[in-house]
Amino acid sequence: MPLDRVNSVRNGAPIGLTGNGLELRQTDPIPSGAPLVLNADIKAAAASSTASSQRLLSVRFDELDLDEACAKIASRDPSEPFAYVVTPNADHFIRLEQAEPALRNIYEAAWLSLCDSRVLRLLAGRRGISLPLAPGSDLTRKLLEEVIRPDEPLTIIGCSPETIEILRARFSLTRLTHHNPPMGFITDLAAVDVCLQAVLENPARFVLLCVGSPQQEVLAAHLAAAGGAVGVGLCVGASLDFVTGVRRRAPLWMQRAHLEWLHRLISEPRRLWRRYILEAPRLIALIRRVPRASKGAGPQRDGPDQRRGL
């Protein structure tokens, strides 16, 4: 797609749902630029999931566990217009409940929204809500091990060259396209355009967006709005670093004990102390606002028909 066509699909101002679709306008950290509209095709892609979903406050979680999510993603027609998958965890949940509507609408327009957090699932359970778990790192590994063929195209935005070379060798990936944008790229229209071009010029069944949240979700929305892209974009953060061993994931016993956050805090204290220490009270306060599910009634669920109202 020519650069001027990519530029023509964006604008600047706060996001909201409009009669014609999801309109993205300027709001930090949404990049400035020209009007970004998720049109009827993108809304249809978001509503096309046959999975029921439920909510913690305003955040949607589709009722798919790891195996179900992997099967659903693998079975999607690769020629269909680009749709994206988000994997909200506790940090995302806090951010979304405090965010402008712009960011919430980007998550709402996702084809699938999967629970990435054992802690969030545990806390939701205290309110009588059962969230299936499909962590982004586990989903990424499962797709690489069981679904993605070594000779099929795979496009990755983000990650270091070291991670990519380990990944390429480990899974014998012969048609991997990689672009690693600079820090802060999401506020630079030219840098965003380069990412769009990398995806548009290298069509693939799967596009892994590994530039951190909320940059990767904003980029996914840009791709969906630009038109011309196909396949599924997976917003999976540092998942490839864990898959390749560049970063060490918590031992399984810590994951099962809901202590993966502690392992990550010990591993990267300077980067993560604020998230895990200062934001914990905010998370508890938000969970207390979640209506407790009545016994026998279960939580309120959204079916596909409700999501068609995007």
C-alpha atoms as a printed R data frame, in Angstrom:
    type eleno elety resid chain resno       x       y      z
1   ATOM     1    CA   MET     A     1   0.000   0.000  0.000
2   ATOM     2    CA   PRO     A     2   1.439   3.409 -0.926
3   ATOM     3    CA   LEU     A     3   2.557   5.580  1.967
4   ATOM     4    CA   ASP     A     4   0.113   8.368  1.050
5   ATOM     5    CA   ARG     A     5  -2.779   5.898  1.239
6   ATOM     6    CA   VAL     A     6  -1.663   4.724  4.672
7   ATOM     7    CA   ASN     A     7  -1.382   8.345  5.822
8   ATOM     8    CA   SER     A     8  -4.833   9.125  4.488
9   ATOM     9    CA   VAL     A     9  -6.563   6.768  6.926
10  ATOM    10    CA   ARG     A    10  -5.458   8.572 10.090
11  ATOM    11    CA   ASN     A    11  -6.324  11.789 11.855
12  ATOM    12    CA   GLY     A    12  -5.914  13.355 15.226
13  ATOM    13    CA   ALA     A    13  -8.549  13.796 18.068
14  ATOM    14    CA   PRO     A    14 -10.159  11.432 21.153
15  ATOM    15    CA   ILE     A    15 -11.747   8.120 20.161
16  ATOM    16    CA   GLY     A    16 -15.361   7.212 20.290
17  ATOM    17    CA   LEU     A    17 -17.924   4.958 18.733
18  ATOM    18    CA   THR     A    18 -19.612   6.654 15.818
19  ATOM    19    CA   GLY     A    19 -22.443   5.640 13.557
20  ATOM    20    CA   ASN     A    20 -19.892   4.638 10.919
21  ATOM    21    CA   GLY     A    21 -17.519   2.730 13.148
22  ATOM    22    CA   LEU     A    22 -14.814   3.199 15.744
23  ATOM    23    CA   GLU     A    23 -13.146   6.549 15.263
24  ATOM    24    CA   LEU     A    24  -9.716   7.118 16.746
25  ATOM    25    CA   ARG     A    25  -8.636  10.652 17.431
26  ATOM    26    CA   GLN     A    26  -5.731  12.177 19.319
27  ATOM    27    CA   THR     A    27  -5.410  11.149 22.955
28  ATOM    28    CA   ASP     A    28  -2.258  10.178 24.787
29  ATOM    29    CA   PRO     A    29  -0.865   7.577 24.095
30  ATOM    30    CA   ILE     A    30  -2.839   7.380 20.854
31  ATOM    31    CA   PRO     A    31  -0.614   8.884 18.167
32  ATOM    32    CA   SER     A    32  -1.529  12.058 16.364
33  ATOM    33    CA   GLY     A    33  -2.126  12.016 12.687
34  ATOM    34    CA   ALA     A    34  -5.113  11.751 10.314
35  ATOM    35    CA   PRO     A    35  -8.840  10.123 11.213
36  ATOM    36    CA   LEU     A    36  -8.495   6.439 12.017
37  ATOM    37    CA   VAL     A    37 -11.832   4.711 11.585
38  ATOM    38    CA   LEU     A    38 -12.578   1.056 12.161
39  ATOM    39    CA   ASN     A    39 -15.211   0.575  9.496
40  ATOM    40    CA   ALA     A    40 -18.130  -1.837  9.224
41  ATOM    41    CA   ASP     A    41 -15.858  -4.691  8.095
42  ATOM    42    CA   ILE     A    42 -13.715  -4.324 11.208
43  ATOM    43    CA   LYS     A    43 -16.764  -4.108 13.454
44  ATOM    44    CA   ALA     A    44 -18.056  -7.269 11.793
45  ATOM    45    CA   ALA     A    45 -14.742  -9.020 12.459
46  ATOM    46    CA   ALA     A    46 -14.950  -8.070 16.136
47  ATOM    47    CA   ALA     A    47 -18.517  -9.373 16.324
48  ATOM    48    CA   SER     A    48 -17.828 -12.528 14.301
49  ATOM    49    CA   SER     A    49 -16.488 -14.485 17.252
50  ATOM    50    CA   THR     A    50 -19.041 -17.101 18.261
51  ATOM    51    CA   ALA     A    51 -17.631 -17.202 21.799
52  ATOM    52    CA   SER     A    52 -19.686 -15.782 24.633
53  ATOM    53    CA   SER     A    53 -17.958 -13.241 26.810
54  ATOM    54    CA   GLN     A    54 -18.267 -11.663 30.215
55  ATOM    55    CA   ARG     A    55 -17.020  -8.451 31.753
56  ATOM    56    CA   LEU     A    56 -15.079  -7.141 34.669
57  ATOM    57    CA   LEU     A    57 -16.504  -3.630 34.790
58  ATOM    58    CA   SER     A    58 -16.000  -2.359 31.222
59  ATOM    59    CA   VAL     A    59 -13.393  -4.907 30.092
60  ATOM    60    CA   ARG     A    60 -14.543  -7.825 27.956
61  ATOM    61    CA   PHE     A    61 -13.145 -11.337 28.383
62  ATOM    62    CA   ASP     A    62 -14.129 -14.014 25.892
63  ATOM    63    CA   GLU     A    63 -14.910 -17.406 27.386
64  ATOM    64    CA   LEU     A    64 -12.102 -19.336 25.735
65  ATOM    65    CA   ASP     A    65  -9.338 -21.245 27.471
66  ATOM    66    CA   LEU     A    66  -5.900 -21.772 25.954
67  ATOM    67    CA   ASP     A    67  -6.796 -24.786 23.786
68  ATOM    68    CA   GLU     A    68 -10.063 -23.248 22.605
69  ATOM    69    CA   ALA     A    69  -8.431 -19.921 21.758
70  ATOM    70    CA   CYS     A    70  -5.618 -21.602 19.839
71  ATOM    71    CA   ALA     A    71  -8.063 -23.738 17.848
72  ATOM    72    CA   LYS     A    72 -10.247 -20.746 17.015
73  ATOM    73    CA   ILE     A    73  -7.315 -18.625 15.880
74  ATOM    74    CA   ALA     A    74  -5.851 -21.480 13.829
75  ATOM    75    CA   SER     A    75  -9.162 -22.116 12.063
76  ATOM    76    CA   ARG     A    76  -9.741 -18.537 10.885
77  ATOM    77    CA   ASP     A    77  -9.574 -18.096  7.114
78  ATOM    78    CA   PRO     A    78  -6.190 -16.436  6.421
79  ATOM    79    CA   SER     A    79  -7.656 -14.468  3.512
80  ATOM    80    CA   GLU     A    80 -10.181 -12.652  5.719
81  ATOM    81    CA   PRO     A    81  -9.531  -8.978  6.545
82  ATOM    82    CA   PHE     A    82  -7.106  -8.322  9.364
83  ATOM    83    CA   ALA     A    83  -8.493  -8.798 12.865
84  ATOM    84    CA   TYR     A    84  -6.628  -8.694 16.149
85  ATOM    85    CA   VAL     A    85  -6.453 -10.469 19.492
86  ATOM    86    CA   VAL     A    86  -5.818  -8.686 22.794
87  ATOM    87    CA   THR     A    87  -4.706 -10.387 25.999
88  ATOM    88    CA   PRO     A    88  -5.624  -8.103 28.915
89  ATOM    89    CA   ASN     A    89  -3.895  -8.754 32.231
90  ATOM    90    CA   ALA     A    90  -4.206  -6.985 35.583
91  ATOM    91    CA   ASP     A    91  -2.076  -4.043 34.420
92  ATOM    92    CA   HIS     A    92  -4.221  -3.621 31.288
93  ATOM    93    CA   PHE     A    93  -7.392  -3.868 33.382
94  ATOM    94    CA   ILE     A    94  -6.272  -1.005 35.649
95  ATOM    95    CA   ARG     A    95  -5.204   1.106 32.678
96  ATOM    96    CA   LEU     A    96  -8.455   0.502 30.781
97  ATOM    97    CA   GLU     A    97 -10.640   1.447 33.734
98  ATOM    98    CA   GLN     A    98  -8.725   4.722 34.079
99  ATOM    99    CA   ALA     A    99  -8.317   5.424 30.362
100 ATOM   100    CA   GLU     A   100 -10.126   7.682 27.952
101 ATOM   101    CA   PRO     A   101 -12.767   5.872 25.852
102 ATOM   102    CA   ALA     A   102 -10.233   5.755 23.005
103 ATOM   103    CA   LEU     A   103  -8.211   2.889 24.410
104 ATOM   104    CA   ARG     A   104 -11.214   0.977 25.745
105 ATOM   105    CA   ASN     A   105 -12.767   1.101 22.292
106 ATOM   106    CA   ILE     A   106  -9.635  -0.377 20.737
107 ATOM   107    CA   TYR     A   107  -9.878  -3.368 23.087
108 ATOM   108    CA   GLU     A   108 -13.622  -3.600 22.474
109 ATOM   109    CA   ALA     A   109 -13.037  -3.806 18.705
110 ATOM   110    CA   ALA     A   110 -10.694  -6.795 19.087
111 ATOM   111    CA   TRP     A   111 -11.802 -10.036 17.448
112 ATOM   112    CA   LEU     A   112 -10.856 -11.906 20.639
113 ATOM   113    CA   SER     A   113 -10.112 -10.654 24.157
114 ATOM   114    CA   LEU     A   114  -8.415 -13.329 26.271
115 ATOM   115    CA   CYS     A   115  -7.554 -13.330 29.973
116 ATOM   116    CA   ASP     A   116  -3.769 -13.277 30.393
117 ATOM   117    CA   SER     A   117  -3.633 -13.065 34.190
118 ATOM   118    CA   ARG     A   118  -3.904 -15.748 36.848
119 ATOM   119    CA   VAL     A   119  -4.151 -13.029 39.496
120 ATOM   120    CA   LEU     A   120  -7.056 -11.384 37.702
121 ATOM   121    CA   ARG     A   121  -8.755 -14.756 37.323
122 ATOM   122    CA   LEU     A   122  -8.262 -15.428 41.046
123 ATOM   123    CA   LEU     A   123  -9.697 -12.046 42.068
124 ATOM   124    CA   ALA     A   124 -12.618 -12.400 39.646
125 ATOM   125    CA   GLY     A   125 -13.346 -15.783 41.219
126 ATOM   126    CA   ARG     A   126 -13.762 -14.040 44.570
127 ATOM   127    CA   ARG     A   127 -16.647 -12.140 42.947
128 ATOM   128    CA   GLY     A   128 -18.199 -15.350 41.657
129 ATOM   129    CA   ILE     A   129 -16.918 -14.866 38.094
130 ATOM   130    CA   SER     A   130 -15.016 -17.685 36.397
131 ATOM   131    CA   LEU     A   131 -12.578 -16.422 33.757
132 ATOM   132    CA   PRO     A   132 -11.004 -18.995 31.425
133 ATOM   133    CA   LEU     A   133  -7.250 -18.477 31.187
134 ATOM   134    CA   ALA     A   134  -5.313 -18.093 27.927
135 ATOM   135    CA   PRO     A   135  -1.988 -16.388 28.713
136 ATOM   136    CA   GLY     A   136  -0.378 -14.664 25.752
137 ATOM   137    CA   SER     A   137   2.983 -16.374 26.295
138 ATOM   138    CA   ASP     A   138   1.398 -19.830 26.389
139 ATOM   139    CA   LEU     A   139  -0.759 -19.037 23.359
140 ATOM   140    CA   THR     A   140   2.256 -17.830 21.377
141 ATOM   141    CA   ARG     A   141   4.250 -20.947 22.241
142 ATOM   142    CA   LYS     A   142   1.341 -23.230 21.356
143 ATOM   143    CA   LEU     A   143   0.855 -21.575 17.974
144 ATOM   144    CA   LEU     A   144   4.566 -21.863 17.188
145 ATOM   145    CA   GLU     A   145   4.770 -25.494 18.288
146 ATOM   146    CA   GLU     A   146   1.483 -26.798 16.905
147 ATOM   147    CA   VAL     A   147   0.081 -24.483 14.241
148 ATOM   148    CA   ILE     A   148   2.636 -22.314 12.413
149 ATOM   149    CA   ARG     A   149   4.468 -24.312  9.752
150 ATOM   150    CA   PRO     A   150   8.214 -23.688  9.280
151 ATOM   151    CA   ASP     A   151   7.701 -22.699  5.631
152 ATOM   152    CA   GLU     A   152   4.730 -20.362  6.039
153 ATOM   153    CA   PRO     A   153   5.038 -16.563  6.213
154 ATOM   154    CA   LEU     A   154   5.206 -15.028  9.676
155 ATOM   155    CA   THR     A   155   5.478 -11.294 10.326
156 ATOM   156    CA   ILE     A   156   6.751  -9.930 13.641
157 ATOM   157    CA   ILE     A   157   6.749  -6.309 14.768
158 ATOM   158    CA   GLY     A   158   8.987  -5.730 17.773
159 ATOM   159    CA   CYS     A   159  11.577  -7.843 19.634
160 ATOM   160    CA   SER     A   160  15.341  -7.667 19.471
161 ATOM   161    CA   PRO     A   161  17.349  -9.221 16.620
162 ATOM   162    CA   GLU     A   162  18.726 -11.701 19.198
163 ATOM   163    CA   THR     A   163  15.243 -12.952 20.049
164 ATOM   164    CA   ILE     A   164  14.298 -13.211 16.370
165 ATOM   165    CA   GLU     A   165  17.391 -15.223 15.434
166 ATOM   166    CA   ILE     A   166  16.847 -17.675 18.291
167 ATOM   167    CA   LEU     A   167  13.197 -18.007 17.270
168 ATOM   168    CA   ARG     A   168  14.081 -18.514 13.614
169 ATOM   169    CA   ALA     A   169  16.548 -21.268 14.433
170 ATOM   170    CA   ARG     A   170  14.439 -23.019 17.082
171 ATOM   171    CA   PHE     A   171  11.350 -23.344 14.890
172 ATOM   172    CA   SER     A   172  13.152 -23.520 11.510
173 ATOM   173    CA   LEU     A   173  11.195 -20.515 10.264
174 ATOM   174    CA   THR     A   174  12.228 -19.872  6.667
175 ATOM   175    CA   ARG     A   175   9.824 -17.025  5.796
176 ATOM   176    CA   LEU     A   176   9.971 -14.808  8.857
177 ATOM   177    CA   THR     A   177   9.756 -11.036  8.318
178 ATOM   178    CA   HIS     A   178  10.860  -8.827 11.207
179 ATOM   179    CA   HIS     A   179  10.702  -5.112 11.880
180 ATOM   180    CA   ASN     A   180  11.699  -3.599 15.218
181 ATOM   181    CA   PRO     A   181  10.476   0.012 15.514
182 ATOM   182    CA   PRO     A   182  12.293   2.561 17.696
183 ATOM   183    CA   MET     A   183  11.253   3.390 21.246
184 ATOM   184    CA   GLY     A   184   8.271   5.707 21.326
185 ATOM   185    CA   PHE     A   185   7.411   4.928 17.713
186 ATOM   186    CA   ILE     A   186   3.647   5.028 18.289
187 ATOM   187    CA   THR     A   187   3.675   8.843 18.540
188 ATOM   188    CA   ASP     A   188   5.705   9.178 15.317
189 ATOM   189    CA   LEU     A   189   3.515   8.873 12.221
190 ATOM   190    CA   ALA     A   190   6.444   8.021  9.956
191 ATOM   191    CA   ALA     A   191   7.509   5.181 12.273
192 ATOM   192    CA   VAL     A   192   3.924   3.887 12.468
193 ATOM   193    CA   ASP     A   193   3.741   3.967  8.669
194 ATOM   194    CA   VAL     A   194   6.877   1.808  8.417
195 ATOM   195    CA   CYS     A   195   5.201  -0.781 10.668
196 ATOM   196    CA   LEU     A   196   2.056  -0.714  8.538
197 ATOM   197    CA   GLN     A   197   4.105  -1.158  5.379
198 ATOM   198    CA   ALA     A   198   5.981  -4.118  6.859
199 ATOM   199    CA   VAL     A   199   2.693  -5.916  7.508
200 ATOM   200    CA   LEU     A   200   0.967  -4.899  4.266
201 ATOM   201    CA   GLU     A   201   3.931  -5.887  2.103
202 ATOM   202    CA   ASN     A   202   4.424  -9.226  3.876
203 ATOM   203    CA   PRO     A   203   0.959 -10.816  4.189
204 ATOM   204    CA   ALA     A   204   0.848 -13.672  6.668
205 ATOM   205    CA   ARG     A   205  -1.725 -15.787  8.456
206 ATOM   206    CA   PHE     A   206  -0.285 -14.549 11.769
207 ATOM   207    CA   VAL     A   207   1.216 -11.179 12.686
208 ATOM   208    CA   LEU     A   208   2.848 -11.025 16.118
209 ATOM   209    CA   LEU     A   209   2.783  -7.531 17.620
210 ATOM   210    CA   CYS     A   210   5.413  -7.436 20.367
211 ATOM   211    CA   VAL     A   211   5.917  -3.760 21.157
212 ATOM   212    CA   GLY     A   212   4.294  -3.607 24.584
213 ATOM   213    CA   SER     A   213   0.911  -2.349 25.720
214 ATOM   214    CA   PRO     A   214  -0.807  -0.117 24.765
215 ATOM   215    CA   GLN     A   215   1.418   0.524 21.725
216 ATOM   216    CA   GLN     A   216   0.717  -2.899 20.185
217 ATOM   217    CA   GLU     A   217  -3.058  -2.551 20.559
218 ATOM   218    CA   VAL     A   218  -2.997   0.928 19.008
219 ATOM   219    CA   LEU     A   219  -0.881  -0.416 16.135
220 ATOM   220    CA   ALA     A   220  -3.339  -3.295 15.656
221 ATOM   221    CA   ALA     A   221  -6.184  -0.776 15.389
222 ATOM   222    CA   HIS     A   222  -4.224   1.191 12.788
223 ATOM   223    CA   LEU     A   223  -3.693  -1.988 10.768
224 ATOM   224    CA   ALA     A   224  -7.370  -2.860 10.961
225 ATOM   225    CA   ALA     A   225  -8.368   0.633  9.865
226 ATOM   226    CA   ALA     A   226  -5.824   0.963  7.053
227 ATOM   227    CA   GLY     A   227  -7.418  -1.782  4.985
228 ATOM   228    CA   GLY     A   228  -5.561  -4.265  2.808
229 ATOM   229    CA   ALA     A   229  -4.053  -6.347  5.609
230 ATOM   230    CA   VAL     A   230  -5.151  -9.937  6.190
231 ATOM   231    CA   GLY     A   231  -4.725 -12.572  8.882
232 ATOM   232    CA   VAL     A   232  -4.731 -12.330 12.664
233 ATOM   233    CA   GLY     A   233  -2.650  -9.905 14.689
234 ATOM   234    CA   LEU     A   234  -1.754 -11.123 18.163
235 ATOM   235    CA   CYS     A   235  -0.856  -8.471 20.749
236 ATOM   236    CA   VAL     A   236   1.510 -10.564 22.846
237 ATOM   237    CA   GLY     A   237   4.089  -8.222 24.384
238 ATOM   238    CA   ALA     A   238   7.215  -9.988 25.640
239 ATOM   239    CA   SER     A   239   5.924 -13.477 24.812
240 ATOM   240    CA   LEU     A   240   8.671 -14.227 22.283
241 ATOM   241    CA   ASP     A   241  11.358 -13.322 24.825
242 ATOM   242    CA   PHE     A   242   9.886 -15.983 27.129
243 ATOM   243    CA   VAL     A   243   9.446 -18.539 24.331
244 ATOM   244    CA   THR     A   244  13.093 -18.163 23.270
245 ATOM   245    CA   GLY     A   245  14.502 -18.006 26.803
246 ATOM   246    CA   VAL     A   246  15.881 -14.480 26.393
247 ATOM   247    CA   ARG     A   247  13.830 -13.755 29.506
248 ATOM   248    CA   ARG     A   248  13.164 -16.487 32.048
249 ATOM   249    CA   ARG     A   249   9.554 -17.112 32.931
250 ATOM   250    CA   ALA     A   250   8.496 -18.044 36.455
251 ATOM   251    CA   PRO     A   251   8.677 -21.752 37.334
252 ATOM   252    CA   LEU     A   252   5.396 -23.591 36.835
253 ATOM   253    CA   TRP     A   253   4.804 -23.891 40.587
254 ATOM   254    CA   MET     A   254   4.984 -20.103 40.941
255 ATOM   255    CA   GLN     A   255   2.585 -19.652 38.030
256 ATOM   256    CA   ARG     A   256   0.105 -22.086 39.588
257 ATOM   257    CA   ALA     A   257   0.468 -20.353 42.965
258 ATOM   258    CA   HIS     A   258  -0.376 -16.999 41.338
259 ATOM   259    CA   LEU     A   259   3.152 -15.740 42.060
260 ATOM   260    CA   GLU     A   260   4.411 -15.108 38.533
261 ATOM   261    CA   TRP     A   261   4.191 -11.381 39.297
262 ATOM   262    CA   LEU     A   262   6.684 -11.863 42.154
263 ATOM   263    CA   HIS     A   263   9.144 -13.658 39.884
264 ATOM   264    CA   ARG     A   264   8.938 -10.841 37.337
265 ATOM   265    CA   LEU     A   265   9.319  -8.198 40.063
266 ATOM   266    CA   ILE     A   266  12.471  -9.888 41.378
267 ATOM   267    CA   SER     A   267  13.808 -10.241 37.813
268 ATOM   268    CA   GLU     A   268  13.119  -6.627 36.749
269 ATOM   269    CA   PRO     A   269  12.617  -4.558 39.927
270 ATOM   270    CA   ARG     A   270  13.437  -1.145 38.429
271 ATOM   271    CA   ARG     A   271  10.988  -1.564 35.571
272 ATOM   272    CA   LEU     A   272   8.163  -3.309 37.393
273 ATOM   273    CA   TRP     A   273   8.133  -2.169 41.021
274 ATOM   274    CA   ARG     A   274   5.627   0.614 40.351
275 ATOM   275    CA   ARG     A   275   3.281  -1.727 38.477
276 ATOM   276    CA   TYR     A   276   3.246  -4.452 41.104
277 ATOM   277    CA   ILE     A   277   3.603  -2.482 44.340
278 ATOM   278    CA   LEU     A   278   1.884   0.857 43.788
279 ATOM   279    CA   GLU     A   279  -0.908  -0.394 41.541
280 ATOM   280    CA   ALA     A   280  -1.942  -3.364 43.684
281 ATOM   281    CA   PRO     A   281  -4.304  -1.226 45.857
282 ATOM   282    CA   ARG     A   282  -5.906   0.163 42.680
283 ATOM   283    CA   LEU     A   283  -6.533  -3.352 41.408
284 ATOM   284    CA   ILE     A   284  -8.168  -4.411 44.675
285 ATOM   285    CA   ALA     A   285 -10.332  -1.276 44.690
286 ATOM   286    CA   LEU     A   286 -11.476  -1.933 41.117
287 ATOM   287    CA   ILE     A   287 -12.290  -5.579 41.823
288 ATOM   288    CA   ARG     A   288 -14.444  -4.494 44.765
289 ATOM   289    CA   ARG     A   289 -16.531  -2.511 42.285
290 ATOM   290    CA   VAL     A   290 -17.252  -5.627 40.213
291 ATOM   291    CA   PRO     A   291 -20.819  -6.793 40.987
292 ATOM   292    CA   ARG     A   292 -20.796 -10.109 42.806
293 ATOM   293    CA   ALA     A   293 -22.426 -12.838 40.720
294 ATOM   294    CA   SER     A   294 -25.576 -14.245 42.308
295 ATOM   295    CA   LYS     A   295 -25.402 -17.901 43.261
296 ATOM   296    CA   GLY     A   296 -26.838 -20.022 40.498
297 ATOM   297    CA   ALA     A   297 -27.340 -17.018 38.219
298 ATOM   298    CA   GLY     A   298 -23.745 -16.583 37.108
299 ATOM   299    CA   PRO     A   299 -22.246 -13.351 35.764
300 ATOM   300    CA   GLN     A   300 -23.833 -11.297 33.011
301 ATOM   301    CA   ARG     A   301 -22.605 -12.506 29.647
302 ATOM   302    CA   ASP     A   302 -22.385 -10.940 26.203
303 ATOM   303    CA   GLY     A   303 -23.211 -13.138 23.264
304 ATOM   304    CA   PRO     A   304 -22.102 -12.440 19.684
305 ATOM   305    CA   ASP     A   305 -25.367 -10.606 19.029
306 ATOM   306    CA   GLN     A   306 -24.598  -8.067 21.756
307 ATOM   307    CA   ARG     A   307 -21.115  -7.431 20.303
308 ATOM   308    CA   ARG     A   308 -22.622  -6.612 16.912
309 ATOM   309    CA   GLY     A   309 -23.736  -3.389 18.568
310 ATOM   310    CA   LEU     A   310 -20.129  -2.116 18.473
